[in-house]
mmCIF file of C-alpha atoms in Angstrom:
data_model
loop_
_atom_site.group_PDB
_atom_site.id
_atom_site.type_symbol
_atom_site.label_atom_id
_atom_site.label_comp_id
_atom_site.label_asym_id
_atom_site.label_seq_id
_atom_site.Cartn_x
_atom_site.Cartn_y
_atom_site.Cartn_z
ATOM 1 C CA UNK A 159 -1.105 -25.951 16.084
ATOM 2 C CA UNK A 160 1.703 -24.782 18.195
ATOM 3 C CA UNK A 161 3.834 -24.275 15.369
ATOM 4 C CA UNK A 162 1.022 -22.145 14.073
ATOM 5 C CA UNK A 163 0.421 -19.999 17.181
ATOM 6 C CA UNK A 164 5.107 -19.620 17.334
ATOM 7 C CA UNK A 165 5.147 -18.035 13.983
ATOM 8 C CA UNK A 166 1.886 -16.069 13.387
ATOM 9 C CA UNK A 167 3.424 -13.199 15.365
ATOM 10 C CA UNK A 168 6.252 -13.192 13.414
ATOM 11 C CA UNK A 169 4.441 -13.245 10.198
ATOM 12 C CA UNK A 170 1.956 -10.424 11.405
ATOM 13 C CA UNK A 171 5.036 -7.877 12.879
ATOM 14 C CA UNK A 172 6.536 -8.801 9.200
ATOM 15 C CA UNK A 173 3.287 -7.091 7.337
ATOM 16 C CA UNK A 174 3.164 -4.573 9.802
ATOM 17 C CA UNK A 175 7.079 -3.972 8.764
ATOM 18 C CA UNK A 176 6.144 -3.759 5.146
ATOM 19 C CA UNK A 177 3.233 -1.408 5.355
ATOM 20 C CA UNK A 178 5.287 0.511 7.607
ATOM 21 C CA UNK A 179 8.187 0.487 5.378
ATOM 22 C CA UNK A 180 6.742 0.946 2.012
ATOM 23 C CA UNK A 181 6.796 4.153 1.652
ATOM 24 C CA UNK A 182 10.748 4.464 1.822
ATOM 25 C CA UNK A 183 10.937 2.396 -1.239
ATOM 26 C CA UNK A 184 12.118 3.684 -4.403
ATOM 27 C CA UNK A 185 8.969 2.380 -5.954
ATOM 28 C CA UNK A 186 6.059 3.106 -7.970
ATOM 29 C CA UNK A 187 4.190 3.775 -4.794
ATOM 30 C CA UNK A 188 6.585 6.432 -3.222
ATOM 31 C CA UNK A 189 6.550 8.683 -6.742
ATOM 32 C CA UNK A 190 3.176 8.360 -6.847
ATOM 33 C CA UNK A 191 3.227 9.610 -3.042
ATOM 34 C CA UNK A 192 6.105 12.540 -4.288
ATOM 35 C CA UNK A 193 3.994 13.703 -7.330
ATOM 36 C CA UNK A 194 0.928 13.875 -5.071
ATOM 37 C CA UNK A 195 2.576 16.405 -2.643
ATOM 38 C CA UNK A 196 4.180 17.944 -5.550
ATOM 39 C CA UNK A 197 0.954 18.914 -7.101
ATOM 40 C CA UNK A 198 -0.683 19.972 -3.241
ATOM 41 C CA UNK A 199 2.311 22.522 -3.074
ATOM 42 C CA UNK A 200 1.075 24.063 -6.545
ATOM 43 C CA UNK A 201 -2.706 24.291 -5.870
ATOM 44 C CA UNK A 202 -1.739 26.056 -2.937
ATOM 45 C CA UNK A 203 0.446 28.803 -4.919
ATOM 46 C CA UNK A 204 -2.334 28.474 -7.582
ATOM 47 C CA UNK A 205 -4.812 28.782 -5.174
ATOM 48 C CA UNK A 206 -2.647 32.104 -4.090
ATOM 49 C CA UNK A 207 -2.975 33.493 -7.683
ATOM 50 C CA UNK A 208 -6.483 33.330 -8.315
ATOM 51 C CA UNK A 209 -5.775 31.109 -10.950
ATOM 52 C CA UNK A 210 -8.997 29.192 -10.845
ATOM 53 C CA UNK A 211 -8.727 26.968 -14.434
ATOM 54 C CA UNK A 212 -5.642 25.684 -13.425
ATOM 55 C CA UNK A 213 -6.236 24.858 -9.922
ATOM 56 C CA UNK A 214 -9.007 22.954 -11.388
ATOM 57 C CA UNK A 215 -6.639 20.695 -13.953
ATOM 58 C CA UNK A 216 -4.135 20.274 -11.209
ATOM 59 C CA UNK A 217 -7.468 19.374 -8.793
ATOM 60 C CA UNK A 218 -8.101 16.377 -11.491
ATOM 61 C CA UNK A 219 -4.668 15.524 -11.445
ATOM 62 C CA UNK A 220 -4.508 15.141 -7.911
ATOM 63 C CA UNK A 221 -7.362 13.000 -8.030
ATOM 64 C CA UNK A 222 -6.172 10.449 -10.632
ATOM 65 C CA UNK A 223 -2.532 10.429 -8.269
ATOM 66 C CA UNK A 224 -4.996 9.261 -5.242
ATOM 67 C CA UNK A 225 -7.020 6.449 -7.488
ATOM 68 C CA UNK A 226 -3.171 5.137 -8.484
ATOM 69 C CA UNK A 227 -2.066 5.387 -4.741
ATOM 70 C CA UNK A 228 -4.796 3.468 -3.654
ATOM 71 C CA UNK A 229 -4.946 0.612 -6.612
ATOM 72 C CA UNK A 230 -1.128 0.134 -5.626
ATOM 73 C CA UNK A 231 -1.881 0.064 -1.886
ATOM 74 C CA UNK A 232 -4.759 -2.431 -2.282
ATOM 75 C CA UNK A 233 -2.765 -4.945 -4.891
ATOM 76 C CA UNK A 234 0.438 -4.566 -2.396
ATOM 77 C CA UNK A 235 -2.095 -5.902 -0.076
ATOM 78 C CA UNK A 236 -3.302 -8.608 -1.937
ATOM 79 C CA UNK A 237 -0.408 -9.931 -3.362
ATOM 80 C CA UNK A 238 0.755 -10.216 0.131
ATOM 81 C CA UNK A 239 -2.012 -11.441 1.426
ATOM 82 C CA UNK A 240 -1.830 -14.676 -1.264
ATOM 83 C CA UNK A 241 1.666 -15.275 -0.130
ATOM 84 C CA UNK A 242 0.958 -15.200 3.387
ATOM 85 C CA UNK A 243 -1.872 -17.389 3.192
ATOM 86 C CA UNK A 244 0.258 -19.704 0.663
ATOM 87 C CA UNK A 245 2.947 -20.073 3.384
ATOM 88 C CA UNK A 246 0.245 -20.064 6.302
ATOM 89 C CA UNK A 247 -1.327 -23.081 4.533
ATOM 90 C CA UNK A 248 2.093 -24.828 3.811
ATOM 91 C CA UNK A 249 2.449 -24.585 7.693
ATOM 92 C CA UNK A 250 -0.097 -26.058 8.621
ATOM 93 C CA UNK A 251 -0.405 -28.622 6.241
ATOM 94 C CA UNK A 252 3.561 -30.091 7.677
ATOM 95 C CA UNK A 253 1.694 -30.265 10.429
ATOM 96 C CA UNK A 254 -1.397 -32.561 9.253
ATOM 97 C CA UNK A 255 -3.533 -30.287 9.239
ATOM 98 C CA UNK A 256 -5.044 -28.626 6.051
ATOM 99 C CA UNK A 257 -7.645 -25.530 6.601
ATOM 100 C CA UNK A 258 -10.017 -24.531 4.032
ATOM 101 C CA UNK A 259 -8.860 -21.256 2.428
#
């Protein structure tokens, strides 16, 4: 259990790293993240211009951009989440012990 209680800080500052760090990939995630300021920048000149029907389409699009943002965000997590618990449970079973995941 020792062993256990050593590297579950590291493993914990090493998610924080990733969530932290995620957004300076060149991934899906971060053009997602690019398109969706994109599009707040032209609903606010839109929204300048009275022009209501396309604020309204760009509204929608804005909308589907923060249902991708936060399907990628919550499968990052779980993907994650299944290898640390993988490598958590390889830990402790070296050690004897086997918890019930």
């Amino acid at each position: 259990m020792d062993t256990c209680k050593a590297y579950l800080p590291e493993l914990v500052q090493s998610r924080i790293d990733d969530l932290v760090n995620v957004q300076g990939l060149e991934g899906e995630l971060a053009i997602h993240l690019k398109e969706l300021q994109d599009s707040l920048a032209a609903l606010e000149a839109l929204a300048r211009e009275d022009a209501s029907e396309a604020a309204r389409g760009l509204v929608e699009d804005m909308e589907r951009l923060i249902d991708r943002v936060r399907r990628e965000y919550v499968s990052l997590a779980y993907r994650q989440g299944l290898v640390d618990g993988a490598g958590f449970r390889r830990m402790v079973a070296g050690q004897g012990v086997v918890p019930e995941i």
